[in-house]
Coordinates of C-alpha atoms in Angstrom, one line a residue:
Chain A
M1 CA 72.8 -65.2 -21.3
T2 CA 70.1 -65.5 -18.6
D3 CA 71.5 -68.7 -17.0
V4 CA 75.0 -67.2 -17.0
S5 CA 73.8 -64.4 -14.7
T6 CA 72.2 -66.8 -12.2
H7 CA 75.7 -68.0 -11.3
T8 CA 76.8 -65.5 -8.8
P9 CA 80.5 -65.1 -9.0
H10 CA 82.4 -65.5 -5.7
Y11 CA 83.9 -62.0 -5.8
V12 CA 82.1 -59.1 -7.4
P13 CA 84.5 -56.1 -7.5
R14 CA 81.9 -53.5 -8.3
P15 CA 78.3 -53.4 -9.6
R16 CA 78.8 -53.6 -13.4
T17 CA 76.2 -51.3 -14.7
T18 CA 78.2 -48.4 -16.0
R19 CA 78.6 -49.8 -19.5
G20 CA 76.5 -51.2 -22.3
L21 CA 73.1 -50.0 -23.5
R22 CA 71.8 -49.3 -20.0
S23 CA 74.6 -47.2 -18.9
P24 CA 74.2 -43.4 -18.9
L25 CA 76.2 -43.2 -22.2
G26 CA 74.1 -45.9 -23.7
I27 CA 71.0 -44.1 -22.8
L28 CA 72.4 -40.8 -24.2
A29 CA 73.2 -42.7 -27.4
L30 CA 69.7 -44.0 -27.8
V31 CA 68.2 -40.6 -27.1
L32 CA 70.4 -38.9 -29.7
V33 CA 69.8 -41.6 -32.3
V34 CA 66.1 -41.7 -31.8
L35 CA 65.9 -37.9 -31.9
I36 CA 67.8 -37.6 -35.2
L37 CA 65.9 -40.5 -36.8
G38 CA 62.6 -38.8 -35.6
V39 CA 63.6 -35.5 -37.1
A40 CA 64.7 -37.1 -40.4
I41 CA 61.4 -39.0 -40.7
F42 CA 59.0 -36.3 -39.6
C43 CA 60.8 -33.1 -40.7
G44 CA 58.0 -32.5 -43.2
L45 CA 55.6 -32.2 -40.3
I46 CA 57.6 -30.6 -37.6
A47 CA 59.8 -28.1 -39.5
P48 CA 58.5 -24.6 -39.0
Y49 CA 59.3 -23.4 -42.5
D50 CA 60.0 -24.7 -46.0
P51 CA 63.8 -25.2 -46.0
N52 CA 64.3 -23.2 -49.3
K53 CA 61.7 -20.5 -48.6
Q54 CA 63.3 -17.0 -48.4
D55 CA 62.1 -14.4 -46.0
Y56 CA 63.1 -11.1 -47.5
N57 CA 62.7 -9.3 -44.2
A58 CA 65.1 -11.5 -42.3
F59 CA 68.6 -11.9 -43.7
L60 CA 71.3 -13.2 -41.3
E61 CA 69.0 -12.7 -38.4
G62 CA 69.9 -14.1 -35.0
P63 CA 67.8 -16.6 -33.1
S64 CA 64.3 -15.2 -32.3
A65 CA 60.8 -16.4 -31.6
A66 CA 60.0 -16.5 -35.3
H67 CA 63.2 -18.2 -36.3
W68 CA 64.5 -20.2 -33.3
L69 CA 68.0 -20.7 -34.7
G70 CA 68.0 -17.6 -36.9
T71 CA 68.2 -17.3 -40.6
D72 CA 70.9 -17.5 -43.3
H73 CA 72.2 -15.0 -45.9
L74 CA 69.2 -15.8 -48.1
G75 CA 66.7 -15.4 -45.3
R76 CA 66.0 -19.1 -45.0
D77 CA 65.1 -20.6 -41.6
L78 CA 68.1 -22.3 -40.2
L79 CA 66.2 -24.8 -38.0
S80 CA 64.2 -26.0 -40.9
R81 CA 67.3 -26.4 -43.1
L82 CA 69.1 -28.3 -40.4
M83 CA 66.1 -30.6 -39.9
Y84 CA 66.0 -31.4 -43.6
G85 CA 69.7 -31.7 -43.6
S86 CA 69.4 -34.7 -41.3
R87 CA 67.8 -36.6 -44.3
V88 CA 70.9 -35.9 -46.5
A89 CA 73.2 -36.9 -43.7
L90 CA 71.4 -40.2 -43.0
M91 CA 71.0 -41.0 -46.6
V92 CA 74.7 -40.6 -47.1
G93 CA 75.5 -42.4 -43.9
F94 CA 73.3 -45.4 -44.5
G95 CA 73.8 -45.4 -48.3
A96 CA 77.6 -45.3 -48.2
V97 CA 77.9 -47.8 -45.3
G98 CA 75.3 -50.2 -47.0
F99 CA 77.4 -50.0 -50.2
A100 CA 80.6 -50.5 -48.3
M101 CA 79.2 -53.3 -46.2
F102 CA 77.8 -55.2 -49.2
C103 CA 81.0 -55.0 -51.3
G104 CA 83.3 -55.5 -48.3
V105 CA 81.6 -58.4 -46.8
T106 CA 81.3 -60.2 -50.2
L107 CA 85.0 -59.7 -50.8
G108 CA 85.9 -60.7 -47.3
L109 CA 83.9 -63.9 -47.5
L110 CA 85.5 -64.8 -50.8
A111 CA 89.0 -64.1 -49.6
G112 CA 88.6 -65.8 -46.2
Y113 CA 86.9 -68.8 -47.6
S114 CA 89.0 -69.4 -50.7
R115 CA 92.4 -68.5 -49.1
G116 CA 95.2 -69.1 -51.6
F117 CA 95.7 -66.9 -54.6
L118 CA 92.3 -65.3 -54.7
D119 CA 92.7 -64.3 -51.0
D120 CA 96.1 -62.7 -51.7
A121 CA 94.8 -60.9 -54.8
I122 CA 91.7 -59.5 -53.0
M123 CA 93.6 -58.5 -49.9
R124 CA 96.4 -56.7 -51.7
V125 CA 93.8 -54.6 -53.5
V126 CA 92.1 -53.9 -50.2
D127 CA 95.4 -52.9 -48.7
A128 CA 96.0 -50.6 -51.5
I129 CA 92.6 -48.8 -51.2
L130 CA 93.2 -48.7 -47.4
A131 CA 96.5 -46.9 -48.0
F132 CA 94.7 -43.8 -49.3
P133 CA 93.4 -41.7 -46.4
S134 CA 89.7 -41.9 -46.7
V135 CA 89.2 -38.1 -47.1
M136 CA 91.8 -38.1 -50.0
L137 CA 90.3 -41.1 -51.7
A138 CA 86.8 -39.7 -51.4
L139 CA 88.0 -36.3 -52.7
G140 CA 89.7 -38.0 -55.7
I141 CA 86.6 -40.1 -56.5
M142 CA 84.4 -37.1 -56.2
A143 CA 86.6 -35.2 -58.6
A144 CA 86.4 -38.1 -61.0
L145 CA 82.6 -38.6 -60.8
G146 CA 81.6 -35.0 -60.2
P147 CA 79.6 -33.7 -57.3
G148 CA 76.2 -35.0 -56.3
L149 CA 74.4 -37.1 -53.7
S150 CA 74.8 -40.5 -55.4
T151 CA 78.4 -40.0 -56.3
I152 CA 79.2 -39.0 -52.7
I153 CA 77.6 -42.2 -51.5
I154 CA 79.7 -44.3 -53.9
A155 CA 82.9 -42.3 -53.1
I156 CA 82.6 -42.8 -49.3
G157 CA 81.4 -46.4 -49.8
I158 CA 84.5 -47.3 -51.8
A159 CA 86.7 -45.6 -49.2
D160 CA 85.0 -47.6 -46.4
M161 CA 84.8 -50.9 -48.1
P162 CA 88.3 -52.2 -47.2
L163 CA 87.5 -52.1 -43.5
F164 CA 84.6 -54.4 -43.9
A165 CA 86.6 -56.7 -46.2
R166 CA 89.4 -57.0 -43.6
L167 CA 87.1 -57.6 -40.7
T168 CA 85.0 -60.2 -42.5
R169 CA 88.0 -62.1 -43.7
S170 CA 89.5 -62.3 -40.3
Q171 CA 86.2 -63.5 -38.8
V172 CA 85.8 -66.1 -41.6
L173 CA 89.3 -67.4 -41.0
S174 CA 88.4 -68.2 -37.4
V175 CA 84.8 -69.4 -38.0
R176 CA 85.7 -71.8 -40.9
E177 CA 87.8 -73.9 -38.5
R178 CA 84.9 -74.5 -36.2
D179 CA 83.3 -77.9 -35.9
F180 CA 79.9 -77.0 -37.3
V181 CA 81.6 -75.9 -40.6
T182 CA 83.5 -79.2 -40.7
A183 CA 80.2 -81.0 -40.0
A184 CA 78.4 -79.2 -42.8
L185 CA 81.3 -80.0 -45.2
A186 CA 81.1 -83.7 -44.1
M187 CA 77.4 -83.7 -44.9
G188 CA 78.2 -82.6 -48.4
A189 CA 77.2 -79.0 -48.3
R190 CA 78.7 -76.8 -51.1
A191 CA 80.7 -73.7 -50.6
P192 CA 77.9 -71.1 -51.3
R193 CA 75.6 -72.9 -48.8
I194 CA 78.3 -73.1 -46.1
I195 CA 79.3 -69.4 -46.6
I196 CA 75.7 -68.1 -46.5
R197 CA 74.0 -70.4 -44.1
H198 CA 76.8 -71.3 -41.7
I199 CA 79.5 -68.7 -41.8
L200 CA 77.7 -65.4 -42.5
P201 CA 75.3 -65.5 -39.5
H202 CA 78.3 -66.0 -37.2
I203 CA 80.2 -63.0 -38.3
L204 CA 77.4 -60.5 -38.5
G205 CA 77.7 -59.2 -35.0
P206 CA 81.1 -57.5 -35.3
V207 CA 80.2 -56.4 -38.9
I208 CA 77.1 -54.6 -37.6
A209 CA 79.1 -52.9 -34.9
L210 CA 81.6 -51.7 -37.4
A211 CA 78.8 -50.5 -39.7
T212 CA 77.3 -48.4 -36.9
L213 CA 80.6 -46.7 -36.3
Q214 CA 81.2 -46.1 -40.0
V215 CA 77.8 -44.4 -40.4
G216 CA 79.2 -41.7 -38.2
H217 CA 82.4 -41.6 -40.1
A218 CA 80.6 -41.4 -43.5
I219 CA 78.5 -38.4 -42.2
L220 CA 81.7 -36.7 -41.1
I221 CA 83.3 -37.2 -44.6
E222 CA 80.2 -36.0 -46.3
A223 CA 80.4 -32.8 -44.2
V224 CA 84.0 -32.2 -45.1
L225 CA 83.3 -32.8 -48.8
S226 CA 80.3 -30.5 -48.8
F227 CA 82.1 -27.9 -46.8
L228 CA 84.9 -27.9 -49.5
G229 CA 82.2 -27.5 -52.2
L230 CA 82.8 -30.9 -53.6
G231 CA 79.8 -32.7 -52.1
V232 CA 76.1 -32.1 -52.2
Q233 CA 75.4 -29.0 -54.2
P234 CA 73.2 -26.1 -53.1
P235 CA 70.3 -25.4 -52.6
T236 CA 70.0 -28.9 -51.1
A237 CA 70.2 -28.5 -47.3
S238 CA 73.3 -30.5 -46.4
W239 CA 75.0 -29.7 -43.0
G240 CA 78.4 -29.4 -44.6
A241 CA 77.1 -27.0 -47.2
I242 CA 75.3 -24.9 -44.6
L243 CA 78.4 -24.8 -42.5
K244 CA 80.3 -23.5 -45.6
S245 CA 77.9 -20.7 -46.1
G246 CA 77.9 -20.0 -42.4
F247 CA 81.7 -19.8 -42.5
D248 CA 81.5 -17.0 -45.1
Y249 CA 79.5 -14.9 -42.6
L250 CA 81.3 -16.1 -39.4
E251 CA 81.6 -12.6 -37.8
L252 CA 78.1 -11.4 -38.9
A253 CA 76.2 -14.6 -38.2
P254 CA 78.2 -17.0 -36.0
W255 CA 75.1 -19.0 -35.1
I256 CA 74.9 -20.6 -38.6
S257 CA 78.3 -22.2 -38.2
A258 CA 77.7 -23.1 -34.6
F259 CA 74.3 -24.8 -34.9
S260 CA 75.1 -26.6 -38.2
G261 CA 78.3 -28.1 -36.6
L262 CA 76.3 -29.0 -33.5
A263 CA 73.9 -30.9 -35.6
I264 CA 76.7 -32.9 -37.1
L265 CA 78.3 -33.5 -33.7
M266 CA 75.1 -34.7 -32.1
T267 CA 74.4 -37.2 -34.9
V268 CA 77.9 -38.6 -35.1
L269 CA 78.3 -38.7 -31.4
G270 CA 75.0 -40.6 -31.1
V271 CA 76.1 -43.4 -33.5
T272 CA 79.6 -43.5 -32.0
L273 CA 78.2 -43.9 -28.5
L274 CA 75.7 -46.5 -29.8
E275 CA 78.6 -48.5 -31.3
D276 CA 80.5 -48.3 -28.1
A277 CA 77.5 -49.5 -26.1
L278 CA 76.6 -52.2 -28.5
R279 CA 80.2 -53.6 -28.4
E280 CA 80.2 -53.6 -24.6
Q281 CA 76.9 -55.4 -24.7
M282 CA 78.1 -58.0 -27.1
D283 CA 81.5 -58.6 -25.7
P284 CA 81.2 -60.7 -22.5
K285 CA 84.8 -60.0 -21.4
S286 CA 84.1 -56.3 -20.9
G287 CA 81.3 -57.3 -18.6
A288 CA 78.0 -55.6 -19.5
K289 CA 76.1 -58.2 -17.6
T290 CA 73.5 -56.8 -15.4
Chain B
M1 CA 112.9 -64.3 -38.8
R2 CA 114.5 -62.9 -41.9
N3 CA 111.6 -64.4 -43.7
F4 CA 109.3 -62.0 -41.9
Y5 CA 111.1 -59.0 -43.1
V6 CA 111.4 -60.2 -46.7
R7 CA 107.7 -61.1 -46.9
R8 CA 106.8 -57.7 -45.4
V9 CA 108.9 -55.9 -48.0
L10 CA 107.5 -57.9 -50.9
T11 CA 103.8 -57.3 -49.8
A12 CA 104.6 -53.6 -49.4
L13 CA 105.9 -53.4 -53.0
V14 CA 102.9 -55.2 -54.4
V15 CA 100.6 -52.9 -52.6
L16 CA 102.6 -49.9 -53.7
F17 CA 102.2 -51.0 -57.3
I18 CA 98.4 -51.3 -57.0
V19 CA 98.4 -47.9 -55.3
S20 CA 100.3 -46.3 -58.2
V21 CA 97.8 -47.8 -60.7
I22 CA 94.9 -46.4 -58.7
S23 CA 96.5 -43.0 -58.4
F24 CA 97.3 -42.9 -62.1
F25 CA 94.0 -44.1 -63.5
I26 CA 91.7 -42.0 -61.2
A27 CA 92.7 -39.0 -63.2
F28 CA 91.4 -40.6 -66.4
V29 CA 88.0 -41.1 -65.0
L30 CA 87.9 -37.4 -64.5
P31 CA 85.4 -35.7 -66.9
G32 CA 87.0 -33.7 -69.7
D33 CA 90.4 -34.2 -71.2
T34 CA 93.7 -32.7 -70.2
A35 CA 94.3 -30.8 -73.4
T36 CA 90.9 -29.2 -73.3
A37 CA 91.4 -28.3 -69.7
M38 CA 94.7 -26.6 -70.5
L39 CA 93.4 -24.7 -73.5
G40 CA 90.4 -23.4 -71.7
E41 CA 87.0 -22.7 -73.3
E42 CA 88.2 -20.6 -76.3
G43 CA 91.4 -22.5 -77.0
G44 CA 89.6 -25.8 -77.2
L45 CA 87.9 -24.6 -80.4
D46 CA 91.2 -24.5 -82.3
P47 CA 91.6 -28.1 -83.6
E48 CA 95.2 -27.5 -84.7
R49 CA 96.4 -26.3 -81.3
Y50 CA 94.4 -29.0 -79.6
A51 CA 96.0 -31.7 -81.7
Y52 CA 99.5 -30.2 -81.1
L53 CA 99.0 -30.1 -77.4
R54 CA 97.7 -33.7 -77.3
E55 CA 100.9 -34.7 -79.1
Q56 CA 103.0 -32.6 -76.7
L57 CA 101.4 -34.2 -73.7
G58 CA 101.7 -37.7 -75.1
L59 CA 98.0 -38.1 -74.9
N60 CA 98.0 -40.1 -78.1
K61 CA 99.9 -42.9 -76.7
P62 CA 98.1 -45.9 -75.2
L63 CA 97.3 -45.6 -71.4
V64 CA 99.5 -48.5 -70.4
V65 CA 102.6 -46.9 -72.1
R66 CA 101.7 -43.6 -70.4
Y67 CA 101.4 -45.3 -67.0
F68 CA 104.9 -46.8 -67.3
E69 CA 106.3 -43.5 -68.5
W70 CA 104.7 -41.8 -65.4
V71 CA 106.0 -44.5 -63.0
G72 CA 109.4 -44.3 -64.5
G73 CA 109.4 -40.5 -64.0
V74 CA 108.2 -40.8 -60.4
L75 CA 110.9 -43.3 -59.6
T76 CA 113.5 -40.8 -60.7
G77 CA 111.8 -38.0 -58.8
D78 CA 110.1 -36.5 -61.8
F79 CA 106.3 -36.1 -61.3
G80 CA 105.8 -34.1 -64.4
V81 CA 104.5 -30.5 -64.5
S82 CA 101.4 -29.0 -63.0
L83 CA 98.7 -28.3 -65.6
R84 CA 97.6 -25.2 -63.7
T85 CA 100.9 -23.5 -62.9
N86 CA 103.2 -25.2 -65.3
E87 CA 105.8 -25.7 -62.6
P88 CA 107.4 -29.0 -61.8
I89 CA 105.3 -31.0 -59.3
G90 CA 108.1 -32.5 -57.2
P91 CA 109.3 -29.2 -55.7
A92 CA 105.7 -27.9 -55.3
L93 CA 104.8 -31.0 -53.3
L94 CA 107.9 -30.5 -51.1
R95 CA 107.1 -26.9 -50.4
R96 CA 103.5 -27.9 -49.4
L97 CA 104.7 -30.8 -47.3
G98 CA 106.3 -28.6 -44.7
P99 CA 103.1 -26.8 -43.4
T100 CA 101.1 -30.0 -43.3
M101 CA 103.9 -31.9 -41.5
Q102 CA 104.1 -29.1 -38.9
L103 CA 100.4 -29.1 -38.4
A104 CA 100.3 -32.9 -38.0
M105 CA 103.2 -33.0 -35.6
M106 CA 101.7 -30.3 -33.4
A107 CA 98.4 -32.1 -33.4
M108 CA 100.1 -35.3 -32.4
V109 CA 101.9 -33.7 -29.5
F110 CA 98.6 -32.1 -28.3
A111 CA 96.7 -35.4 -28.7
V112 CA 99.3 -37.5 -26.8
C113 CA 99.7 -34.9 -24.0
V114 CA 96.0 -34.9 -23.3
A115 CA 95.1 -38.5 -24.1
I116 CA 97.7 -40.5 -22.1
P117 CA 96.8 -38.9 -18.7
V118 CA 93.1 -39.1 -19.4
G119 CA 93.3 -42.7 -20.5
V120 CA 95.3 -43.7 -17.4
V121 CA 93.0 -41.9 -15.1
A122 CA 89.9 -43.5 -16.7
A123 CA 91.4 -47.0 -16.5
V124 CA 92.5 -46.6 -12.9
N125 CA 89.0 -45.3 -12.0
S126 CA 87.3 -47.9 -14.2
R127 CA 83.5 -48.1 -14.0
T128 CA 83.1 -44.8 -12.1
W129 CA 81.9 -41.5 -13.3
V130 CA 85.5 -40.5 -14.1
D131 CA 85.7 -43.4 -16.5
T132 CA 82.4 -42.4 -18.1
A133 CA 83.6 -38.8 -18.5
G134 CA 86.8 -40.1 -20.1
T135 CA 84.9 -42.3 -22.6
L136 CA 82.5 -39.4 -23.4
L137 CA 85.6 -37.1 -24.0
A138 CA 87.2 -39.8 -26.2
L139 CA 84.0 -40.4 -28.3
T140 CA 83.3 -36.7 -28.6
G141 CA 86.8 -36.2 -30.0
I142 CA 86.2 -38.9 -32.6
A143 CA 82.7 -37.6 -33.4
I144 CA 83.5 -33.9 -33.7
P145 CA 84.1 -32.5 -37.2
A146 CA 87.6 -31.2 -36.9
F147 CA 87.1 -28.3 -39.3
W148 CA 84.1 -27.2 -37.3
L149 CA 86.0 -27.3 -34.0
G150 CA 88.6 -25.2 -35.8
I151 CA 86.0 -22.6 -36.9
M152 CA 84.6 -22.4 -33.3
L153 CA 88.1 -22.0 -31.9
M154 CA 88.7 -19.2 -34.4
L155 CA 85.4 -17.6 -33.5
F156 CA 86.2 -17.6 -29.7
F157 CA 89.9 -17.0 -29.6
A158 CA 90.6 -14.9 -32.7
V159 CA 87.3 -13.1 -33.5
W160 CA 85.9 -12.5 -30.0
L161 CA 88.8 -12.6 -27.5
K162 CA 91.5 -11.6 -30.1
W163 CA 94.1 -13.7 -28.3
L164 CA 95.4 -15.4 -31.4
P165 CA 95.7 -14.4 -35.1
P166 CA 92.7 -15.8 -37.0
S167 CA 94.5 -17.4 -39.9
G168 CA 97.6 -17.5 -42.0
Y169 CA 101.0 -19.2 -42.2
V170 CA 104.6 -18.3 -41.4
P171 CA 107.4 -20.8 -41.9
I172 CA 108.7 -21.9 -38.6
W173 CA 112.3 -21.0 -39.5
E174 CA 111.3 -17.4 -40.3
N175 CA 109.4 -16.6 -37.1
P176 CA 109.0 -19.7 -34.8
L177 CA 106.8 -18.0 -32.2
E178 CA 104.4 -16.5 -34.8
S179 CA 104.4 -19.8 -36.7
I180 CA 103.3 -21.7 -33.6
R181 CA 100.8 -19.1 -32.6
L182 CA 99.1 -19.4 -36.0
M183 CA 99.1 -23.2 -35.9
I184 CA 97.7 -23.6 -32.3
M185 CA 94.0 -23.6 -33.2
P186 CA 94.2 -25.8 -36.3
A187 CA 96.5 -28.2 -34.5
I188 CA 94.1 -28.5 -31.5
A189 CA 91.2 -29.1 -33.9
L190 CA 93.1 -31.7 -35.8
A191 CA 94.2 -33.4 -32.6
S192 CA 90.6 -34.1 -31.4
G193 CA 90.1 -37.3 -33.4
L194 CA 93.5 -38.7 -32.6
M195 CA 93.1 -37.8 -29.0
G196 CA 89.9 -39.9 -28.9
V197 CA 91.5 -42.9 -30.4
I198 CA 94.5 -42.8 -28.1
I199 CA 92.4 -42.3 -25.0
R200 CA 90.4 -45.5 -25.8
Q201 CA 93.6 -47.4 -26.6
V202 CA 95.4 -46.3 -23.4
R203 CA 92.4 -47.1 -21.3
A204 CA 91.9 -50.6 -22.8
A205 CA 95.7 -51.4 -22.7
M206 CA 95.9 -50.2 -19.0
L207 CA 92.9 -52.3 -18.0
D208 CA 94.5 -55.3 -19.6
V209 CA 97.9 -54.7 -18.1
L210 CA 96.5 -54.0 -14.6
T211 CA 95.2 -57.6 -14.3
E212 CA 98.6 -59.1 -15.1
D213 CA 100.5 -61.0 -12.4
F214 CA 103.5 -58.7 -12.5
I215 CA 101.3 -55.9 -11.3
T216 CA 100.1 -58.0 -8.4
A217 CA 103.8 -58.8 -7.7
A218 CA 104.7 -55.1 -7.9
R219 CA 101.9 -54.3 -5.4
S220 CA 103.0 -57.0 -3.1
K221 CA 106.5 -55.6 -3.0
G222 CA 104.9 -52.7 -1.2
I223 CA 105.7 -49.9 -3.7
T224 CA 103.2 -47.1 -3.9
E225 CA 100.2 -47.4 -6.1
R226 CA 101.4 -44.4 -8.1
Q227 CA 104.6 -46.3 -9.0
V228 CA 102.7 -49.4 -9.8
I229 CA 100.6 -47.6 -12.3
L230 CA 103.2 -45.4 -13.9
R231 CA 106.3 -47.6 -13.8
H232 CA 104.7 -51.0 -14.3
G233 CA 101.3 -50.3 -15.8
L234 CA 101.8 -47.4 -18.2
R235 CA 105.1 -48.5 -19.5
N236 CA 103.6 -51.8 -20.7
S237 CA 100.6 -50.0 -22.2
L238 CA 102.5 -47.6 -24.4
L239 CA 103.5 -50.0 -27.2
P240 CA 100.0 -50.1 -28.8
V241 CA 99.9 -46.3 -28.6
V242 CA 103.1 -46.1 -30.6
T243 CA 101.5 -48.3 -33.2
I244 CA 98.4 -46.1 -33.4
I245 CA 100.4 -43.0 -33.9
G246 CA 102.4 -44.7 -36.6
L247 CA 99.3 -45.9 -38.4
Q248 CA 97.4 -42.6 -38.0
M249 CA 100.2 -40.4 -39.3
G250 CA 99.0 -40.3 -42.9
H251 CA 95.4 -40.0 -42.0
V252 CA 96.0 -37.1 -39.7
M253 CA 97.9 -35.3 -42.5
A254 CA 95.0 -35.9 -44.9
G255 CA 92.4 -34.9 -42.3
A256 CA 94.1 -31.5 -42.2
A257 CA 92.8 -30.6 -45.7
A258 CA 89.6 -28.8 -44.5
L259 CA 91.5 -27.1 -41.7
E260 CA 94.1 -25.9 -44.1
V261 CA 91.3 -24.3 -46.1
V262 CA 89.7 -22.8 -43.0
F263 CA 93.0 -21.4 -41.6
S264 CA 94.6 -20.5 -45.0
I265 CA 97.6 -22.8 -44.5
P266 CA 99.3 -23.6 -47.8
G267 CA 99.6 -27.3 -47.2
L268 CA 99.1 -30.5 -49.2
G269 CA 95.4 -30.8 -48.5
R270 CA 94.6 -27.4 -49.7
L271 CA 96.7 -28.0 -52.8
A272 CA 94.7 -31.2 -53.4
V273 CA 91.4 -29.3 -53.1
D274 CA 92.6 -26.4 -55.4
S275 CA 93.9 -28.9 -57.9
I276 CA 90.5 -30.7 -58.1
F277 CA 88.7 -27.4 -58.8
F278 CA 91.2 -26.5 -61.5
R279 CA 91.2 -30.0 -63.0
D280 CA 95.0 -30.2 -62.4
F281 CA 95.1 -34.0 -63.2
T282 CA 98.9 -34.4 -62.9
M283 CA 98.9 -32.7 -59.5
I284 CA 96.0 -34.9 -58.2
Q285 CA 97.8 -38.1 -59.3
A286 CA 100.9 -37.0 -57.5
I287 CA 99.2 -36.0 -54.3
M288 CA 97.2 -39.2 -54.1
L289 CA 100.3 -41.2 -54.6
L290 CA 102.2 -39.2 -52.0
F291 CA 99.5 -39.6 -49.4
A292 CA 99.2 -43.3 -49.9
F293 CA 103.0 -43.6 -49.9
I294 CA 103.2 -41.8 -46.5
V295 CA 100.5 -44.1 -45.1
L296 CA 102.3 -47.2 -46.4
L297 CA 105.7 -46.1 -45.2
S298 CA 104.6 -45.2 -41.7
S299 CA 102.7 -48.5 -41.3
F300 CA 105.8 -50.3 -42.6
V301 CA 108.1 -48.6 -40.2
T302 CA 105.7 -49.2 -37.4
D303 CA 105.5 -52.9 -38.2
M304 CA 109.3 -53.1 -38.3
V305 CA 109.7 -51.3 -35.0
Y306 CA 107.0 -53.4 -33.4
A307 CA 108.6 -56.7 -34.7
R308 CA 111.9 -55.6 -33.2
L309 CA 110.3 -54.8 -29.8
D310 CA 108.0 -57.8 -29.7
P311 CA 109.5 -61.0 -31.1
R312 CA 106.2 -62.9 -31.0
I313 CA 105.0 -61.0 -34.1
R314 CA 107.8 -62.3 -36.3
Y315 CA 106.8 -65.9 -35.8
D316 CA 103.2 -65.5 -36.8

């Protein structure tokens, strides 16, 4: 990349610094993501209260010096609950996407490399799963497996898997025609070696960009499921569940709904912006060169 | 060319078959058994009634036989009866489809009306703060939890300002004005994600189109920049937008589930949520199948329209 930038183009329309990781939005993305990760890792140290400790003198109290974001209907400190909620959100986000990525990439590699019948069979199943809107599929799987943190991870993971399979397959189809794959074949390398050593490293970029985006999507679906009462069960502090209890007291204590939704928005916006910036950075056509 | 259509139809049928298998079998992973669920806690203790009910429901037959009986029924429009209300599922689904469709349609109109101008303006002012603001709006739309946006709108416009009724549903043919007033907030909330996706699509398509030779040619003819952008640029950027709307239709309808709960709209999504709580297996099967069918149908129609409009697709 460095010697590309030493070639000054004849005509530079405008300084190209408004996109990519160094753009204002890229910086905002990094700030949000680092903030959320920091809170999730250190919430044991920085949270002002125990997330499940009830203060019997403070039910549904508005924001104050003692409780910065107020308290809920059981007198629990909202800020502390939201801080601990970031752990649930990130566990679901990374867990579900990790699951989806592992299964999806494996299927995509198999389909793209084998072509023929196996390819058709895998892709039709992938199409079928993709036909279910992800919220509906996750709802159905949650109903089948019962509520809980691990089932929510599996449910969202299954719903997200087809995207990874499709992306991987299309990438494999273009990479497998390249000369270095032919060369590896000519040298007598077997399929597993070609797939893992030669093809996989070339397709990881787009897969990681998709994974970043899907972490946000998974957090959103978890919030919906928990809000509907089918996700993480109380008393675990999950943002969706907090929002649900806040909605029951919307007129009395609007801050519960407002702040818990803001927590979700900040996190998902952070990863969505990060994906956008990463893609700009990786895609030379959109010009993130500095 | 005919080959393209035939192949597309065949693939769609295969996918539809797999979809029906998934919808049917997901209900059998559900904990508990239909007969127990119907009899309730006390009834389940009476082995004779239990055995009778299992016989009645055909639960003693092998799963594969039951699958084909179910599919046979679905093909003739018979989805069976709801375990919760005992009414036929087909008419119940039809009744619930209306509110969800209205909500989705209104959301699409809102999304398109905001997104196209924003996308065009962002592309024309590419790499300025206007573009950055457009991108931020698009990504916020994608990142915002729609049901939370709905709750916040309800808080501001219904609870505090009292401009709009907080929640409820009136069929549009009974009282069109009230029906639309009730749906404004949930529709705006539902529109947010779609709006974000369309803004990005319009912006990207416009940026692409604006570098084409025919744009330079149009400019060199001396017509105004406004005409270049609207007549030549936008027109050629809209095709992908049509595709996106087609592909998102089913997802927007499903995404309405939480909003239907928040705003007490008797739509399909709320029916799905209620059915899960009541272990209404037959209803869950039917709803899942219906949603997947809507998604497949809209993407099929989109593909067909696209292939008609752009002959290059057919020869791939």
